[in-house]
Short mmCIF file of C-alpha atoms and ligand atoms in Angstrom, two decimals:
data_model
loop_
_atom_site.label_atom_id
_atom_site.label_comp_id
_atom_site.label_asym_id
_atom_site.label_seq_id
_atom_site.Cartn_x
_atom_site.Cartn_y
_atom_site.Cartn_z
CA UNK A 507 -18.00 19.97 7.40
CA UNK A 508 -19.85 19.83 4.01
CA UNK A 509 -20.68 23.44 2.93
CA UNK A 510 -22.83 21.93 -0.36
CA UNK A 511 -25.32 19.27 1.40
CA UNK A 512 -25.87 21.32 4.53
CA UNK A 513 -25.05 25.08 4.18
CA UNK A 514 -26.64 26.51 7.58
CA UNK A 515 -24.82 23.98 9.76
CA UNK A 516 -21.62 24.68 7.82
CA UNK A 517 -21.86 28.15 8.30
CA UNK A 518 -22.42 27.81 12.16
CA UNK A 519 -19.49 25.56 12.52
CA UNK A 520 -17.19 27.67 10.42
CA UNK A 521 -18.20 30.80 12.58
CA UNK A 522 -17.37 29.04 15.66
CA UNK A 523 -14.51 26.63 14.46
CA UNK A 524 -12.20 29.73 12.82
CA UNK A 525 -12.95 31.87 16.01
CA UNK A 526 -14.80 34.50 14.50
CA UNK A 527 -17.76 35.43 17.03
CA UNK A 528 -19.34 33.71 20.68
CA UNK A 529 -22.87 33.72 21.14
CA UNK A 530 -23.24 31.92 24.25
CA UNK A 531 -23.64 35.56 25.39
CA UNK A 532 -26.63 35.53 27.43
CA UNK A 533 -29.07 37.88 25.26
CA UNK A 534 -29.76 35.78 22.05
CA UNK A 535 -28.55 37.63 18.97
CA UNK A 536 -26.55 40.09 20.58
CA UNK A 537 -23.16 38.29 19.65
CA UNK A 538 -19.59 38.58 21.52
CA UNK A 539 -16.92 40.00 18.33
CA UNK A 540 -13.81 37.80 19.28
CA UNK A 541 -10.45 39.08 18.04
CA UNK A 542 -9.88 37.01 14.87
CA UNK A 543 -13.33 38.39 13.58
CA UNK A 544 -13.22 41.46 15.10
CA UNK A 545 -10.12 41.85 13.10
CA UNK A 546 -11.57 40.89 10.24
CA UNK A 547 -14.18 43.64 10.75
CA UNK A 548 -12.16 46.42 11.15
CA UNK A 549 -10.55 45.88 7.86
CA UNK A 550 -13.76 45.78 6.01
CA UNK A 551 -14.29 49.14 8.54
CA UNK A 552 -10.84 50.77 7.20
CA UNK A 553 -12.09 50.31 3.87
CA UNK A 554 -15.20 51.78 4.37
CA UNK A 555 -13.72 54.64 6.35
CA UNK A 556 -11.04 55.22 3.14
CA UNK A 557 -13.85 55.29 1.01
CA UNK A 558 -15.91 57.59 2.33
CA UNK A 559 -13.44 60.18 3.50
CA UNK A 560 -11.80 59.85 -0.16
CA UNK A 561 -15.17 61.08 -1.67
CA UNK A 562 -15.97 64.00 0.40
CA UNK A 563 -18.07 62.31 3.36
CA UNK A 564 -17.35 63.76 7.27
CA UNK A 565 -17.65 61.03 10.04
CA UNK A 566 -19.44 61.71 12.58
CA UNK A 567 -20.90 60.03 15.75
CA UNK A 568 -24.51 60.73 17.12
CA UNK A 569 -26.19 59.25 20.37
CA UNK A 570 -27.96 56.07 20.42
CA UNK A 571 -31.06 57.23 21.79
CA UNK A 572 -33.87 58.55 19.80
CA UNK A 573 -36.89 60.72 20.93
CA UNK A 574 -39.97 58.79 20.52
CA UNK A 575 -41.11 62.23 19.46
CA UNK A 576 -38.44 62.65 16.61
CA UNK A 577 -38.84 59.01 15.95
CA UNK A 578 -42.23 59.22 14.93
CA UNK A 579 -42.10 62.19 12.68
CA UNK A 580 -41.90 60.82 9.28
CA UNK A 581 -45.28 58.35 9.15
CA UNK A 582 -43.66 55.43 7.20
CA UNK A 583 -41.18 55.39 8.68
CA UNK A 584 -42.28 54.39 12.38
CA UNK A 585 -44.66 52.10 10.82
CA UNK A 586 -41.59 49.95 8.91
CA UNK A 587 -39.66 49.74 12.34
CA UNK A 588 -42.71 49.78 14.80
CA UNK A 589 -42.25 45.95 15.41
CA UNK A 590 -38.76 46.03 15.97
CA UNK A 591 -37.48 48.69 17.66
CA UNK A 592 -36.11 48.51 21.48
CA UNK A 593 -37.69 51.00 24.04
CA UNK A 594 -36.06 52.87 26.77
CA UNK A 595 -38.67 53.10 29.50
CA UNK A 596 -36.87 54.37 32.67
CA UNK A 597 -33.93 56.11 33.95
CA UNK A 598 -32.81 55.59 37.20
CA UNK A 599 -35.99 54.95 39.36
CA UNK A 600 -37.88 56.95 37.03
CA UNK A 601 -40.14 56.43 34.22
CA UNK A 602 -39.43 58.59 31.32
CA UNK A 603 -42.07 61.23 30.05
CA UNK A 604 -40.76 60.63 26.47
CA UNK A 605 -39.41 57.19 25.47
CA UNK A 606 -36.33 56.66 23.58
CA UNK A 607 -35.76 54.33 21.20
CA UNK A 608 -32.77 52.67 20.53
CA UNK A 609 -31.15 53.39 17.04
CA UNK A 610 -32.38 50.74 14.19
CA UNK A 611 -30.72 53.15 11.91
CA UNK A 612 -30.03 57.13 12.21
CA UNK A 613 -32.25 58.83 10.04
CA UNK A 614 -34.50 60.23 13.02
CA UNK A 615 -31.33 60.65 15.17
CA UNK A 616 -29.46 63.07 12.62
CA UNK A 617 -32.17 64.71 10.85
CA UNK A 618 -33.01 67.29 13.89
CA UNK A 619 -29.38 68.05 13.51
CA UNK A 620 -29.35 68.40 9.79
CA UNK A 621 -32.52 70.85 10.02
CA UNK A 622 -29.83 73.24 12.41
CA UNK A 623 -27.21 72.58 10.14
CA UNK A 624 -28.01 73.34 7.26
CA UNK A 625 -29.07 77.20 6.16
CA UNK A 626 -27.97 78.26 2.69
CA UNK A 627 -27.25 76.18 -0.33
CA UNK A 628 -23.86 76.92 0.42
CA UNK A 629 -23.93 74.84 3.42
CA UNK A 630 -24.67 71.30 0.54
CA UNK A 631 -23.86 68.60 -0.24
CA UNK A 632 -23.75 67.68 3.45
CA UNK A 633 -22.57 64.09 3.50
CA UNK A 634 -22.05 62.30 6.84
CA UNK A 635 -21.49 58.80 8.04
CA UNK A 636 -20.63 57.11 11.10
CA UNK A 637 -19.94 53.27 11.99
CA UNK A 638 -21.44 52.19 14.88
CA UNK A 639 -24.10 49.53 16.42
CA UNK A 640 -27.48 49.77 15.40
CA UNK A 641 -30.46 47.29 17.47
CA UNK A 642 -33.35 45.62 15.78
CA UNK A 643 -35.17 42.99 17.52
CA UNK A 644 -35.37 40.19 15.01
CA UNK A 645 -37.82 37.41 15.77
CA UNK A 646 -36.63 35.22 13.14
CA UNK A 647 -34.48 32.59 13.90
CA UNK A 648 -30.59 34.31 14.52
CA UNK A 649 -27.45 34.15 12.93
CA UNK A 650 -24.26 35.04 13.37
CA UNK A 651 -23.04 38.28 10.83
CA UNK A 652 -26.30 37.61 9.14
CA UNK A 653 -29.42 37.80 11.45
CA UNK A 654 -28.36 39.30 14.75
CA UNK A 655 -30.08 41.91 16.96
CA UNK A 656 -27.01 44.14 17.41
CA UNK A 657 -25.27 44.73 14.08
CA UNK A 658 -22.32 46.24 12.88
CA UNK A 659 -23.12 49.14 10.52
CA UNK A 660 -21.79 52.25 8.55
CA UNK A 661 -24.59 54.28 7.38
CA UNK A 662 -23.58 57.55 5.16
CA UNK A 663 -26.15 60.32 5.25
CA UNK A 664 -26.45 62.68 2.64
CA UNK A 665 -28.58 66.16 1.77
CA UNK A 666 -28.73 67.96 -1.57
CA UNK A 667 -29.93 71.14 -3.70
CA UNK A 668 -31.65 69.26 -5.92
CA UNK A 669 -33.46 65.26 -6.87
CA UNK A 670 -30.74 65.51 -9.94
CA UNK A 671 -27.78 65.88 -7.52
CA UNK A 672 -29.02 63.40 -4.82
CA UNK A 673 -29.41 60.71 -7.66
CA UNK A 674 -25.84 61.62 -8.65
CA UNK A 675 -24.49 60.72 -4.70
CA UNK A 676 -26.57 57.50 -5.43
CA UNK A 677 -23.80 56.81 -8.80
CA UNK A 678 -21.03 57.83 -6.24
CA UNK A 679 -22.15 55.25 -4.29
CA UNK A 680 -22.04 52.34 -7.11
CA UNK A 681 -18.63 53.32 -7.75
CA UNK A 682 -17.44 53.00 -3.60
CA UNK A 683 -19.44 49.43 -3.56
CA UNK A 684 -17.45 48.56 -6.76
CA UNK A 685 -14.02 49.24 -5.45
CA UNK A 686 -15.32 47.42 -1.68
CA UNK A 687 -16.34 44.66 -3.99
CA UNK A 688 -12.77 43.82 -5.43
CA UNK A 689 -11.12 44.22 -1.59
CA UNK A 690 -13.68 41.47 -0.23
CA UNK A 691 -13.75 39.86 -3.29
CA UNK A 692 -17.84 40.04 -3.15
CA UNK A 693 -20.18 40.15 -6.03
CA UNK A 694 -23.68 41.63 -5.56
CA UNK A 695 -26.46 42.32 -7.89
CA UNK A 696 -28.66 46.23 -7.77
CA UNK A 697 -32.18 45.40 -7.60
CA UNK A 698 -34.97 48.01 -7.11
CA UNK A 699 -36.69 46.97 -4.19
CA UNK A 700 -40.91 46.60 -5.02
CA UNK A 701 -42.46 49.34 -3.27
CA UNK A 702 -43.62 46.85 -0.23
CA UNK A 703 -40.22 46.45 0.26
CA UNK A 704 -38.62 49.33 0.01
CA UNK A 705 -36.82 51.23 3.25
CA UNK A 706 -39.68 52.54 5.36
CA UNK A 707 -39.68 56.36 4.07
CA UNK A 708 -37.51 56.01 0.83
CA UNK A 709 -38.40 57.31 -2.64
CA UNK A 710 -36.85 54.16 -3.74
CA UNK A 711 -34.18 51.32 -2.70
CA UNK A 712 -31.73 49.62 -4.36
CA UNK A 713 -30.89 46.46 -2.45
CA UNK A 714 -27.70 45.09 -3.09
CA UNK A 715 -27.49 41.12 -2.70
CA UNK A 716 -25.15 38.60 -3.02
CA UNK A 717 -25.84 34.67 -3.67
CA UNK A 718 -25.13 32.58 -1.23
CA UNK A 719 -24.33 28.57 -1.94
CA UNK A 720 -27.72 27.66 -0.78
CA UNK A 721 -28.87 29.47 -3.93
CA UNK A 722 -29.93 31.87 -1.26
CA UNK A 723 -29.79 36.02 -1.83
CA UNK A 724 -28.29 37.61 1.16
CA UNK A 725 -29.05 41.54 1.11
CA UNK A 726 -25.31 42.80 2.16
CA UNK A 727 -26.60 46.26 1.88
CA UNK A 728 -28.67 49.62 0.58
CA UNK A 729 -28.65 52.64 -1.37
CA UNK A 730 -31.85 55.11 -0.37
CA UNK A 731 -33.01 57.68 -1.95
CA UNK A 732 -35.17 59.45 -0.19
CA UNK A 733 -35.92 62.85 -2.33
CA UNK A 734 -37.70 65.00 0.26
CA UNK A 735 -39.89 62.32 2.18
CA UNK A 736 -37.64 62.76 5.40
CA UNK A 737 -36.45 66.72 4.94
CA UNK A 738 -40.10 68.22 4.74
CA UNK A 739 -41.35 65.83 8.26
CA UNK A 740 -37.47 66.80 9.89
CA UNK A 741 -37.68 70.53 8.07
CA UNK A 742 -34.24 70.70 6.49
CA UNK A 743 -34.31 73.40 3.65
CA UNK A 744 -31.69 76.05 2.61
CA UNK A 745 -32.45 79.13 1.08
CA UNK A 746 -31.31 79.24 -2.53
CA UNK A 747 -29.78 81.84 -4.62
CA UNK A 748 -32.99 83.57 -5.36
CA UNK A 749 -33.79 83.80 -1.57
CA UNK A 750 -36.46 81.11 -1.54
CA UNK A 751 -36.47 78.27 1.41
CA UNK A 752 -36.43 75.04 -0.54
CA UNK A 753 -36.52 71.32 0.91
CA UNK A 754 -32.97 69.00 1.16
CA UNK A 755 -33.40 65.62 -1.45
CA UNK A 756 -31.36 62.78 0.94
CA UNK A 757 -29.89 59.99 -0.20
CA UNK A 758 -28.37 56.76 2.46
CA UNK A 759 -25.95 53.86 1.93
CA UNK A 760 -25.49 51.32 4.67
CA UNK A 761 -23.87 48.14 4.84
CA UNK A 762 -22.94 45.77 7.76
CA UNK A 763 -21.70 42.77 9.28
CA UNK A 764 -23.26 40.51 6.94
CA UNK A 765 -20.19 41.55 4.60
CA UNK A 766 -18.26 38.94 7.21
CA UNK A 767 -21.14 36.34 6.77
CA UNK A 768 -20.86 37.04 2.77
CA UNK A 769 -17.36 36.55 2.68
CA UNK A 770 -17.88 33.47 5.00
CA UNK A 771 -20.86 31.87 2.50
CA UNK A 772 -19.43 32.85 -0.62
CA UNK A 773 -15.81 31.89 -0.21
CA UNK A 774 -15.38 29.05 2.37
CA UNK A 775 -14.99 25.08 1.40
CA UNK A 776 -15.30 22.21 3.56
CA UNK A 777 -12.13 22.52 4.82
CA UNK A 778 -12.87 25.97 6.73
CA UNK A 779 -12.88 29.59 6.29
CA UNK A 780 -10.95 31.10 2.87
CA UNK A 781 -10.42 34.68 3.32
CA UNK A 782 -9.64 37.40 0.85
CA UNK A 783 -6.21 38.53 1.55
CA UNK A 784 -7.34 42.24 1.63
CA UNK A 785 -9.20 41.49 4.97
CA UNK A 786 -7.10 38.45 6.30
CA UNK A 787 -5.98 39.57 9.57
CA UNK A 788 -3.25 37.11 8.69
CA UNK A 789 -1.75 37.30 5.03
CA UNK A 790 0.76 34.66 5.01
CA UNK A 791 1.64 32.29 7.93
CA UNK A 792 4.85 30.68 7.76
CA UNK A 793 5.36 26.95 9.17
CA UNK A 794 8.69 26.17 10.01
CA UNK A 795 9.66 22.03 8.80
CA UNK A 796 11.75 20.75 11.66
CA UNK A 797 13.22 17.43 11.02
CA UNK A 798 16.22 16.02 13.16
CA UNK A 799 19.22 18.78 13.65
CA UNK A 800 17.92 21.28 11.72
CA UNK A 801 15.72 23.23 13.67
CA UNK A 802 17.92 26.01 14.21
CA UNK A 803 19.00 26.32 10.99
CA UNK A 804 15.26 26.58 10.23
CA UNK A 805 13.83 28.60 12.75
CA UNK A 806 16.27 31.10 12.23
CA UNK A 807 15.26 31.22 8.28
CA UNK A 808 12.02 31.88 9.33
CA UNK A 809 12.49 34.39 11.59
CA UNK A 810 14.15 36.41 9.04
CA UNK A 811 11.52 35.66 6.61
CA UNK A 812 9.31 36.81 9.02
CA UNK A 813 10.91 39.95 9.69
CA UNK A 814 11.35 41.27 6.05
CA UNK A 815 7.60 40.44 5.30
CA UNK A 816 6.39 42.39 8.86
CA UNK A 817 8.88 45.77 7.70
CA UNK A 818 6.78 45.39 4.18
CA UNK A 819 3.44 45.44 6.53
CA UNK A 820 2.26 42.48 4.71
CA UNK A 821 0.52 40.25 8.07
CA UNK A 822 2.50 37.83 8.84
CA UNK A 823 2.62 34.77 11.66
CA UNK A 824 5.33 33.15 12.15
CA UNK A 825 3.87 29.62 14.04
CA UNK A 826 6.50 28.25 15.98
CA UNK A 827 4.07 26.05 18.43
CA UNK A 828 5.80 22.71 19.45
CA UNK A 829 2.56 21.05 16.70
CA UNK A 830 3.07 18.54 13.82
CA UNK A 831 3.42 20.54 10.62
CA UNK A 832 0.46 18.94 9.67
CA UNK A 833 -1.96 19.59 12.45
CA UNK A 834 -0.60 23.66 11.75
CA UNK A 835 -1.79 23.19 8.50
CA UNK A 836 -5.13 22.23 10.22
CA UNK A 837 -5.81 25.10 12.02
CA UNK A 838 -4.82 27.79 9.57
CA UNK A 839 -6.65 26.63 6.90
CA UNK A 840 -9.71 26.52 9.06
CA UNK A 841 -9.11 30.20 9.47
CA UNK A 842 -8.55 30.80 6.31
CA UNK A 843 -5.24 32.54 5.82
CA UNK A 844 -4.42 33.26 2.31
CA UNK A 845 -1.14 32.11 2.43
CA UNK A 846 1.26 29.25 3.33
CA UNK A 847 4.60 29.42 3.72
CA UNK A 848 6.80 26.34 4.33
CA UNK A 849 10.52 26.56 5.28
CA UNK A 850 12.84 23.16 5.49
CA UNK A 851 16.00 22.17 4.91
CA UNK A 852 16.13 22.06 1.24
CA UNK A 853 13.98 24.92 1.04
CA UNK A 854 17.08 26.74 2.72
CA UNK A 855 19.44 25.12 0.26
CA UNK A 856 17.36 25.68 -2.55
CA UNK A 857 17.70 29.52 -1.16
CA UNK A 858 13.53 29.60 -1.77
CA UNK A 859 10.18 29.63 0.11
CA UNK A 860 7.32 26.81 -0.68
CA UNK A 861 4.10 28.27 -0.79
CA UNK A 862 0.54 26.97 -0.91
CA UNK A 863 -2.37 28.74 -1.58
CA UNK A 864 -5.51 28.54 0.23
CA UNK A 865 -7.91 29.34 -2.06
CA UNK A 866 -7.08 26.80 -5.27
CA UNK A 867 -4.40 24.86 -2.94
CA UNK A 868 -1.52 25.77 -5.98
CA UNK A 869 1.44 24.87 -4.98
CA UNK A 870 5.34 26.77 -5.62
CA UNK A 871 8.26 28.42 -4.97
CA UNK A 872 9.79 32.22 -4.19
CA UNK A 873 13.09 32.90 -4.03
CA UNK A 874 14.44 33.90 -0.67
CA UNK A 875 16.23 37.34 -2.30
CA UNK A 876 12.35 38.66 -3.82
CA UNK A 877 10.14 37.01 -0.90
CA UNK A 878 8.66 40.01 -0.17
CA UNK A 879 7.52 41.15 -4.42
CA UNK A 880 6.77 37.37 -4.53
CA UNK A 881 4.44 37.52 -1.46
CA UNK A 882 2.97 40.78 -2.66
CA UNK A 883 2.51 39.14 -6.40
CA UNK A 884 0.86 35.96 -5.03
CA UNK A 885 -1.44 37.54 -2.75
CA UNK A 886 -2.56 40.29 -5.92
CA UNK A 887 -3.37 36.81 -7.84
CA UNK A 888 -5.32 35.36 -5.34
CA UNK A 889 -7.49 38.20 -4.75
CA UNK A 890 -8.01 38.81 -8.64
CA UNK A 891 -9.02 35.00 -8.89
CA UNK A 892 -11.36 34.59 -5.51
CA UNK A 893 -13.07 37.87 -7.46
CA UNK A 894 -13.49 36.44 -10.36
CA UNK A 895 -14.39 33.07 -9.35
CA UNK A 896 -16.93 34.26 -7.21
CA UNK A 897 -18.40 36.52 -10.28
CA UNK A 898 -18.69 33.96 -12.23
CA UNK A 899 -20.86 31.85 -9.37
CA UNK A 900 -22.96 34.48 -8.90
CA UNK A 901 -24.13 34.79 -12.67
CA UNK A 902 -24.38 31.27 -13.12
CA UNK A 903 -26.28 31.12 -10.16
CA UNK A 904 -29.53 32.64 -11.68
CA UNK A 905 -31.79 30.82 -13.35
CA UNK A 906 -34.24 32.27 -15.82
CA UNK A 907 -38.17 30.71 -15.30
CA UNK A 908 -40.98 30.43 -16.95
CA UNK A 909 -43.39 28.39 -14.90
CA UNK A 910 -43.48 28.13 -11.29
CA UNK A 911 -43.51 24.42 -11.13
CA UNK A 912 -40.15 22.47 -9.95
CA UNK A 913 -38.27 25.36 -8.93
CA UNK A 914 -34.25 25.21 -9.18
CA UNK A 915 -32.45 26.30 -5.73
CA UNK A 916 -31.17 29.45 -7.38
CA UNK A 917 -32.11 33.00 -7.86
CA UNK A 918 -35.13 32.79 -9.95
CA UNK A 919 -35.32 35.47 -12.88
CA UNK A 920 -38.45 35.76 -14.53
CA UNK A 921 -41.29 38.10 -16.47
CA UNK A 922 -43.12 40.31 -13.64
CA UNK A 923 -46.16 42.85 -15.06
CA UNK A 924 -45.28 45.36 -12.18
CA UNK A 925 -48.50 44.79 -10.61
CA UNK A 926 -47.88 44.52 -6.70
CA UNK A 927 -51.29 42.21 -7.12
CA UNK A 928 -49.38 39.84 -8.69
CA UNK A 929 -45.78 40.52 -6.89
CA UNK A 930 -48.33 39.41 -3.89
CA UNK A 931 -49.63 36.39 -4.94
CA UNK A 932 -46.12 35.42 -6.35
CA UNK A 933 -44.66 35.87 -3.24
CA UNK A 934 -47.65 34.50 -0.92
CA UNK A 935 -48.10 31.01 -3.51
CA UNK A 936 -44.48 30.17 -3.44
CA UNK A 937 -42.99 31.51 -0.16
CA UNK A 938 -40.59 33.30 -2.49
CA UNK A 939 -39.77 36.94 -1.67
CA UNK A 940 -39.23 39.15 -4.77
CA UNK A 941 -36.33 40.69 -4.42
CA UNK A 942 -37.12 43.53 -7.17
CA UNK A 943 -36.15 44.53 -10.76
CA UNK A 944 -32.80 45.27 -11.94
CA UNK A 945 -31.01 48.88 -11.42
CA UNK A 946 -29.28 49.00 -14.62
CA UNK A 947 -31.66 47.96 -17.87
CA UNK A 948 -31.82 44.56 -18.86
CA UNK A 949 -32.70 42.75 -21.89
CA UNK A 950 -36.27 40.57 -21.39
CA UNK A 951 -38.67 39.94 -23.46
CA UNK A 952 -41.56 37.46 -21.84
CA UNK A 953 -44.45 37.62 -19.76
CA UNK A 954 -45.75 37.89 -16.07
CA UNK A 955 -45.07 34.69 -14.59
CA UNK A 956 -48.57 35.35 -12.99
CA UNK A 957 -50.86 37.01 -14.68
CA UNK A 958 -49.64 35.96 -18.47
CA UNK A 959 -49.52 39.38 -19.69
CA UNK A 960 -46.73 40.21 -21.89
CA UNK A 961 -43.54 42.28 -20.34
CA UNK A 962 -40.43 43.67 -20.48
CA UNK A 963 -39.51 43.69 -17.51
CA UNK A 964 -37.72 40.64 -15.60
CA UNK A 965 -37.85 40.28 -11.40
CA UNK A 966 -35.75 38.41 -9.40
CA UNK A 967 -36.52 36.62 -6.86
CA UNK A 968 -35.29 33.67 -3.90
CA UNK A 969 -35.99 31.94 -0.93
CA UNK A 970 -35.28 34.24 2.17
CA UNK A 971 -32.13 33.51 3.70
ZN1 LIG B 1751 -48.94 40.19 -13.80
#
């Protein structure tokens, strides 16, 4: 398994090697979660949930059908997902006077709701978010985690007095993706989506994009704001102080499942999977060193190891399979746990623990008396370091261009004019996709890469993954 000469083929074997997801279910792209990624998922989805209900968001859970008649309200909007979407035709024997669609996302699901919901100015911010499947029929070749037809997704829905306030749920937002970024140990880069490319409705998107090894950006997720594009279609207003009925500004986040295929691309080696110990379903696995005599002297070291690290609720295995050390070894570093913990005779005398890291494979000891702080310290480092290591990829993964000719597999930053004429022909001449300008301001100086004019403004751009 080389993850550097062949990255796609890498990624599938990984996927199916560490036990992640099936696809041999029999609708292509509509992939079976097996436990070890499923667990994986619902960390990332405890997160999220802590997040959100720490800065004043409500879950909820709406239906999964959609009018075709509320679907189609907001004229962008139907035309972004037209190709896409999945119909419901029938019920039963009969056929339906009114198709449904089947949720690509919940704007058109929740905003009849949010026009009932909310009255007075009193009754905002509303801010909302549920976790559930969403459906979009890709026709692009699939992938699991990062191009699959039924995807794992939060999506947090919020209304607003004012553009002003909606832009400041947009800054709450930064800071929740900042704190989910140090948990999965995930770098991304904000990029204003062109205006092609933004979310079918929005005001504007900020796409939020993380490099893969290929040189590749994978979008992990998306900020929206959507001022009043979907309230005036979907009628949500309050009536302000004065008495007046004024239109919601809306503002989305979303994120899903391709956080697992990020932290797949971004942190795994040829060896397997290396998991952030934030979202390792196992932490630390201990592997008991039998040698002749001493294996219940051993095993019974382990078990109390075991025990003390389970009362801390650090995740702990304790593999006591009748397997070579070695071929243990094997199979939990192609699943990536954090954390290896050795126990053998002199270990015991030595009244200590051997470790080895997955991540850097350093090697050491913890005394027996402070496993647990020593776990808990060594598992802190690790996360800090898979952060910053993977930081310091993603910068030095972008390469700044000025001519088009013998292009670098890497994200390509370069002068842009603004001019969607020639964000077209840059993106039709080099079967690039622009992936947008940057949120935050940025130094450039330089000119469009297409036209020759001169600019301030740099794009970014990469091969799709
Ligand atoms: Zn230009």
């Amino acid at each position: 398994m080389e993850k550097d000469t062949n990255f796609n083929e890498w990624y599938n074997d990984i996927v199916e090697k560490a036990g992640l997801s099936d696809k041999r279910y029999p609708i292509k792209g509509m992939n079976v979660w097996t436990p070890y990624g499923w667990k994986i998922m619902r960390q990332i989805d405890t997160f999220i949930r802590r997040e959100l209900d720490g800065t004043g968001h409500d879950e909820v859970c709406f239906p999964l059908l959609i009018p075709e008649t509320e679907f189609k309200k907001e004229k962008e909007h139907i035309k972004g997902f037209d190709s896409e979407v999945y119909w419901v035709t029938h019920a039963g024997l009969n056929e339906l006077d009114v198709r449904l669609v089947v949720r690509p996302t919940s704007e058109t699901a929740m905003y009849p709701m949010f026009s009932l919901w909310v009255r007075s100015h009193t009754d905002l911010p509303l801010k909302v978010y549920q976790i559930v499947n969403t459906f979009r029929y890709e026709t692009k070749q699939t992938r699991s985690f990062i191009r699959v037809r039924e995807i794992h997704f939060f999506e947090s829905h919020t209304c607003h007095v004012s553009e002003e306030d909606a832009q400041s749920q947009v800054e709450e937002d930064f800071g929740i993706l900042e704190r989910l970024s140090k948990e999965l140990c995930l770098p991304y880069s904000l990029l204003m989506r062109t205006e092609w490319d933004k979310f079918p409705g929005a005001h504007y998107t900020v796409g939020l994009d993380t490099a893969m090894p290929n040189g590749r950006m994978l979008q992990i997720g998306s900020i929206h704001h959507y001022r009043t594009n979907f309230s005036i279609p979907y009628n949500i207003t309050y009536e302000n102080e004065a008495g007046e009925h004024v239109h919601a500004h809306q503002t989305t986040y979303g994120m899903s499942e391709r956080l697992v295929g990020a932290i797949i691309g971004v942190h795994g080696d040829d060896k397997g999977l290396v998991l952030p110990p934030p979202v390792a379903p196992i932490q630390a696995v201990i592997i008991p060193i039998i040698s002749k005599g001493n294996a219940d002297v051993v095993m019974e070291e382990a078990r109390k190891i075991e025990k003390k690290l389970n009362e801390a609720r650090i995740r702990v295995k304790l593999d006591d399979r009748d397997e070579r050390p070695g071929s243990k070894f094997f199979d939990w570093e192609i699943k990536g746990v954090p954390l290896r913990l050795e126990i053998g005779t002199r270990d015991i005398e030595k009244e200590a623990v051997s470790f080895v890291r997955r991540d850097d494979g350093g090697k050491g000891t913890i005394a027996t008396g402070s496993i647990v702080e020593g776990v808990r310290l060594i598992l802190g480092v690790i996360r800090k370091d898979m952060y910053d290591r993977a930081w310091e990829k993603q910068r030095s993964n972008v390469a700044t261009i000025t001519s088009l000719k013998d292009l670098p597999e890497k994200t390509l930053r370069f002068g842009w004019c603004g001019s969607e004429e020639c964000g077209h022909r840059f993106e039709d001449e080099n079967e690039l996709k622009l992936l947008g300008t940057p949120y935050e301001h940025e130094e450039f100086d330089g000119t469009c890469i297409i036209c020759g004019k001169h600019t301030n403004k740099a794009a970014y751009a990469s091969r799709s993954m």
